Tab-separated table of C-alpha atoms and ligand atoms in Angstrom:
chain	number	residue	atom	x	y	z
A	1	UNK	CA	0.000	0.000	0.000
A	2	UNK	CA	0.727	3.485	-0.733
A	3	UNK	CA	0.946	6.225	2.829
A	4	UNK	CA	1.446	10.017	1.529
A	5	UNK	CA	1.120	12.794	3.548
A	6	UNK	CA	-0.161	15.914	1.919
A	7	UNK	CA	0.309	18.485	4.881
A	8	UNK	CA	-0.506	18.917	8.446
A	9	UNK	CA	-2.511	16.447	9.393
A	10	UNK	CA	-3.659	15.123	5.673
A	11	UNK	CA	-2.490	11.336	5.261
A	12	UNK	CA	-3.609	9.000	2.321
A	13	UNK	CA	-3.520	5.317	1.957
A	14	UNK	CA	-3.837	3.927	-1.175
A	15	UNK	CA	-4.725	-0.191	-0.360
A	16	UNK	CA	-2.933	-2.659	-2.847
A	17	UNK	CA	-6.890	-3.489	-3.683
A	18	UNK	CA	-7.581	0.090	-4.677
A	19	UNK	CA	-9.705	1.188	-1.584
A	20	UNK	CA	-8.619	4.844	-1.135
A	21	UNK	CA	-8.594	6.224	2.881
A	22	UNK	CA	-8.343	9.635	3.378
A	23	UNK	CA	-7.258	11.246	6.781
A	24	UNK	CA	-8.413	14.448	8.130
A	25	UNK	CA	-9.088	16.549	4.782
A	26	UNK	CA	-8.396	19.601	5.516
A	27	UNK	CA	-7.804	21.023	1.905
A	28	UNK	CA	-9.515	24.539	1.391
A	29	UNK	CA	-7.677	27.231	3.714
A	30	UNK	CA	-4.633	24.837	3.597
A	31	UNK	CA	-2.729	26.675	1.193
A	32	UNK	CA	0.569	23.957	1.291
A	33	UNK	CA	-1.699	21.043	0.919
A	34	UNK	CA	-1.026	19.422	-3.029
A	35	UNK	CA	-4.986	17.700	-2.926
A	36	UNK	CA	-8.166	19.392	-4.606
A	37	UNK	CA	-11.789	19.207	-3.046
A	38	UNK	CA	-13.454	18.858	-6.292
A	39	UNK	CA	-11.049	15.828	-7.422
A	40	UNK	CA	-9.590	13.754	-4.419
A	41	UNK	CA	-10.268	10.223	-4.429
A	42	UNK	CA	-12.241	8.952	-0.804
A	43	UNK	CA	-13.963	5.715	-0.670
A	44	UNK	CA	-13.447	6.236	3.288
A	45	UNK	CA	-12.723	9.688	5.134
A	46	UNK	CA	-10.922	8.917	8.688
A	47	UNK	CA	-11.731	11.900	11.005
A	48	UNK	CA	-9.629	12.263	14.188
A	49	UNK	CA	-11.594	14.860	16.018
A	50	UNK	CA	-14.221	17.949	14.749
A	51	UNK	CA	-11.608	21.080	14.564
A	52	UNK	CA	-11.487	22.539	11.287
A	53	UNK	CA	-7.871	21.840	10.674
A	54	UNK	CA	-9.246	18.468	11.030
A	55	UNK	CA	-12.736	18.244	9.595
A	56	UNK	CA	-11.952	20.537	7.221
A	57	UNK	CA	-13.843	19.414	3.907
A	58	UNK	CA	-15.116	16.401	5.070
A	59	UNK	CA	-19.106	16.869	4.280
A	60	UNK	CA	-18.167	18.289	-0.031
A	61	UNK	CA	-15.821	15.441	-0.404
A	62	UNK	CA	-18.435	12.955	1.104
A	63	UNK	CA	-21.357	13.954	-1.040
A	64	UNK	CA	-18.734	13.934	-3.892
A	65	UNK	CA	-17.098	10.887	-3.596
A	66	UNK	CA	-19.995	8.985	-1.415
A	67	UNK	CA	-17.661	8.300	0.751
A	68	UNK	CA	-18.121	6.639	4.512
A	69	UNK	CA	-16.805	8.755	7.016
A	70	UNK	CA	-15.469	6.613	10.345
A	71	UNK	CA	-15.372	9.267	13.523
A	72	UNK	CA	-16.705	9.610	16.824
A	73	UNK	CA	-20.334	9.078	17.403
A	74	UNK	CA	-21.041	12.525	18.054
A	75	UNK	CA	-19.425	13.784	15.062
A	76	UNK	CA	-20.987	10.979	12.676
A	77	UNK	CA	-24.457	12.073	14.235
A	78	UNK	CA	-23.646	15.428	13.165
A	79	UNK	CA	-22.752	13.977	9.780
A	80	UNK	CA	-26.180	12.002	9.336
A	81	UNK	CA	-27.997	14.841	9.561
A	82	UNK	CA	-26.126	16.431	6.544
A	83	UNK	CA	-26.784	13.743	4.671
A	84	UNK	CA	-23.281	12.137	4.785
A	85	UNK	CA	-23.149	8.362	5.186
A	86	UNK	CA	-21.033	8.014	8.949
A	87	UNK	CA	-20.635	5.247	10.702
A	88	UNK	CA	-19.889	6.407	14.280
A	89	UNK	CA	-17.028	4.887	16.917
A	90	UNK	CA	-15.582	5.645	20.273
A	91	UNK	CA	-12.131	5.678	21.618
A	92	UNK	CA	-10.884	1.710	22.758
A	93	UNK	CA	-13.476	0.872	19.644
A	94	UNK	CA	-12.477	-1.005	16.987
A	95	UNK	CA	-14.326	-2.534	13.737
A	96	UNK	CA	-13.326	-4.554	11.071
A	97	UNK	CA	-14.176	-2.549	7.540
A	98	UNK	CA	-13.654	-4.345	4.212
A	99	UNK	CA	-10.312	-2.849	3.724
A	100	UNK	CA	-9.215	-3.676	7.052
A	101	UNK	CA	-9.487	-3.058	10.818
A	102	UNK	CA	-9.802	0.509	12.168
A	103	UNK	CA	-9.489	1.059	16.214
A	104	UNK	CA	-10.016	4.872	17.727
A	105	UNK	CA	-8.112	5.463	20.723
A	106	UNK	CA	-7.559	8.266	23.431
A	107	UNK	CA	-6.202	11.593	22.456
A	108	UNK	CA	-5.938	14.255	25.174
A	109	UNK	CA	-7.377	16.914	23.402
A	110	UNK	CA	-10.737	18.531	22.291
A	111	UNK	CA	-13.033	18.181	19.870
A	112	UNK	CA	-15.493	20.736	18.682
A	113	UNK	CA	-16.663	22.575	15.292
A	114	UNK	CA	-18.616	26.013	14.232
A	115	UNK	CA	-21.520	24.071	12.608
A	116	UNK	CA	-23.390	27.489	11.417
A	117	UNK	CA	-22.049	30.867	10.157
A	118	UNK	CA	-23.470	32.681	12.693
A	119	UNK	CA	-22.896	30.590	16.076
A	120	UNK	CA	-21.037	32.545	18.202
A	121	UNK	CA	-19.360	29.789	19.594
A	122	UNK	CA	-17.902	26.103	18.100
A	123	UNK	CA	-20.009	23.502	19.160
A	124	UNK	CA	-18.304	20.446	21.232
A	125	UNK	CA	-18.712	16.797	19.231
A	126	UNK	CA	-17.669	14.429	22.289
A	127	UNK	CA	-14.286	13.388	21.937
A	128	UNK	CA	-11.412	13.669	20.183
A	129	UNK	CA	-9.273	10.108	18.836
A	130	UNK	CA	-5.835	8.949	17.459
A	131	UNK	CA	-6.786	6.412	14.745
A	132	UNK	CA	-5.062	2.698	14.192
A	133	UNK	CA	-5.576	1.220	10.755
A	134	UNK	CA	-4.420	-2.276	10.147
A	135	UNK	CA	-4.363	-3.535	6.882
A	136	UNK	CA	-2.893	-6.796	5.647
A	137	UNK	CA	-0.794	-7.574	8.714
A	138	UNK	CA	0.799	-3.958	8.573
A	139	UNK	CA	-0.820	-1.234	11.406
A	140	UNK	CA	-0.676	2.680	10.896
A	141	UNK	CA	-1.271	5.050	13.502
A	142	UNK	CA	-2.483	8.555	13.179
A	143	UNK	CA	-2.049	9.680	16.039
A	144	UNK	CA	-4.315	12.609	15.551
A	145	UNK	CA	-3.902	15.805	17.975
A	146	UNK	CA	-2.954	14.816	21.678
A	147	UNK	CA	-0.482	15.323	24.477
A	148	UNK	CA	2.103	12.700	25.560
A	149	UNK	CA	-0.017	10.099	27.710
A	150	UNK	CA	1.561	7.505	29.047
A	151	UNK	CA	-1.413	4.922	27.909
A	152	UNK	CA	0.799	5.290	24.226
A	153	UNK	CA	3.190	2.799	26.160
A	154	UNK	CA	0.521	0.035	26.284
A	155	UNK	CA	-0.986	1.012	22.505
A	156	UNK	CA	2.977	0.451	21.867
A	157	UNK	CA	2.956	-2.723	23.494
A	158	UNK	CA	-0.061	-4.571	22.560
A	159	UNK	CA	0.152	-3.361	18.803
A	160	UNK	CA	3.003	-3.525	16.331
A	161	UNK	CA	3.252	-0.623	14.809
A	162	UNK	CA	4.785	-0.196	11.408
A	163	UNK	CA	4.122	3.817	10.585
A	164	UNK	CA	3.171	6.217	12.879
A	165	UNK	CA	1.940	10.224	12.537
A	166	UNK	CA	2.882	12.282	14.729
A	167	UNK	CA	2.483	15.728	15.893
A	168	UNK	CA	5.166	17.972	16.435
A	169	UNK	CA	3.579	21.546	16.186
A	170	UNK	CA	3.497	22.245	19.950
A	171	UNK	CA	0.810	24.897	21.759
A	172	UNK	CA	-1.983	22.490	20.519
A	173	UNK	CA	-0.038	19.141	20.395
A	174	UNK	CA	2.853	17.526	21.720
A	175	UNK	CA	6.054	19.613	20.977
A	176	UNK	CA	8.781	17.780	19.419
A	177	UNK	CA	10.223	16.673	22.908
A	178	UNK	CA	6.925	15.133	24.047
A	179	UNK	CA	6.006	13.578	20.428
A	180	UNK	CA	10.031	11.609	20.757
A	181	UNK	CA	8.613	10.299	23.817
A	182	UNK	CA	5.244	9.103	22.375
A	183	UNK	CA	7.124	7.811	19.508
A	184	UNK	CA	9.224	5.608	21.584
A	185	UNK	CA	6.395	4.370	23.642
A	186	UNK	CA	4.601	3.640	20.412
A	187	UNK	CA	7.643	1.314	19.158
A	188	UNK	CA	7.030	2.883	16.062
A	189	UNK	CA	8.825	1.268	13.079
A	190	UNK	CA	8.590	4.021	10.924
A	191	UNK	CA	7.287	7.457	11.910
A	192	UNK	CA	6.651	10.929	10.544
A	193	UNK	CA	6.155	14.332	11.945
A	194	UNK	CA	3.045	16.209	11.203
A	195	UNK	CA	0.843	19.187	12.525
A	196	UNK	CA	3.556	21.604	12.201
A	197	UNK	CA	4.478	24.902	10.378
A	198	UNK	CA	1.295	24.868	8.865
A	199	UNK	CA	0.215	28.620	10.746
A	200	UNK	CA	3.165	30.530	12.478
A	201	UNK	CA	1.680	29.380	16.320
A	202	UNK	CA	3.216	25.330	15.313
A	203	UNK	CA	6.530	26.319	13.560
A	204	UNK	CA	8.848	23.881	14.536
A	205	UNK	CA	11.948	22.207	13.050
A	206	UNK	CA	11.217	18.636	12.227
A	207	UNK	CA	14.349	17.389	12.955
A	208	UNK	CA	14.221	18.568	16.878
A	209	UNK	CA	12.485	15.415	16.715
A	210	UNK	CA	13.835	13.267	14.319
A	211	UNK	CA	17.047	13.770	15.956
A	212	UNK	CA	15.335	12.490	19.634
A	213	UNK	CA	14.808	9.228	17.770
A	214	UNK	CA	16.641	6.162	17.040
A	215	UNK	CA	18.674	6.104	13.783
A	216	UNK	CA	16.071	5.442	10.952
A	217	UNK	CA	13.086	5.876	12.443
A	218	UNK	CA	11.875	9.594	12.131
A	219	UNK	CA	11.356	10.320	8.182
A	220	UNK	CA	10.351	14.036	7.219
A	221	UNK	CA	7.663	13.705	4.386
A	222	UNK	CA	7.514	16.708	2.651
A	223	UNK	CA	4.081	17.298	0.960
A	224	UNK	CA	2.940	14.903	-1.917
A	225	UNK	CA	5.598	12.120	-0.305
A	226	UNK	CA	4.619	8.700	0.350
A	227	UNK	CA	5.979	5.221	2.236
A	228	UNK	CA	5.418	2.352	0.947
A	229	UNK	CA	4.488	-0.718	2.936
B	1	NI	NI1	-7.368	19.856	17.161
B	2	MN	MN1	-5.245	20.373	14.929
């Protein structure tokens, strides 16, 4: 399978059967990210939490591409009522999809979304979630937007994790410091900063991480770059 990152927190996985998974598409107002609303590919949209740099275009690519979006309950209830086919999870979760086996874990952090022009104020969706993705013996995690907890040491042990996103942007997120540690926990194989330098607030040098890390683990993607595993 194909794994590109596209900026931020935007992650693709092409399956070797052709099922396209698309990670927290936030496209329009993302000015590095290489993907277009109108033509991205989606048979699934994977939705971390309900912040826009998150949510982003989630609803016009679903109606588009008829994709499924997997989220949190709350979210996917929010979804339903716009008409967007959701199926709805909670953290410690997991289901088995036909491309493979998705599991929604803790992330300490919120989780909440401006639903109408005129609210005043973001409305909360219930939690936010890192998401695990195994396909064909190999496991991805997107780790979504947390802080360091030190539950990532059991997610490390009792999965085997062969590419993990991370976030490195600080003020919102782990900073690169607490995103090493998570990384080791995780026993990450591979893994790969993201949520940084996208506004000036989460400017960070990637390799203040990558350098925290064993030899060969941390990879910088830049945007449009991909693993293959
Ligand atoms: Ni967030
Ligand atoms: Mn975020």
């Amino acid at each position: 399978m194909k794994v590109t990152y596209h900026g931020h927190s935007v992650v693709t996985i092409l399956t070797d059967d052709g099922t396209n998974l698309l990670f927290d598409p936030f496209i329009n107002g993302h000015e590095a990210c290489d993907l277009v609303v109108d033509t991205v590919e989606a048979d699934y949209i994977l939705l971390t939490h309900a912040h826009s740099d998150h949510f982003g275009d989630t609803i016009e690519i679903a109606k588009r591409t008829g994709a499924t979006v997997v989220t949190t309950v709350e979210i996917a209830e929010y979804l339903s009522s716009k008409d967007v086919e959701a199926h709805g999870m909670q953290p410690g979760g997991s289901f088995n999809f036909e491309f493979g086996r998705v599991k929604l874990t803790p992330a300490i952090h919120g989780s909440s979304l401006q639903l109408n022009p005129d609210d005043e104020m973001p409305t909360t969706l219930g939690l936010a979630s890192g998401i695990l993705v195994s396909i064909n013996n190999k496991t991805i995690y997107h780790v979504g937007d947390t802080a360091l907890y030190s539950d990532m040491k059991l997610i490390g042990e009792m999965n085997d994790i062969n590419l993990a996103f991370v976030p490195i942007g600080d003020n919102f997120t782990m900073g690169p410091k607490d995103a090493a540690v998570a990384t080791k926990w995780l026993k990450a194989k591979q893994a790969v900063p993201i949520h940084y330098n996208t506004f000036p607030m989460i400017e960070q040098d990637p390799n203040d991480y990558i350098d925290l890390l064993d030899d060969g683990v941390g990879k910088v993607l830049t945007i449009g770059d991909f693993i293959e595993l």
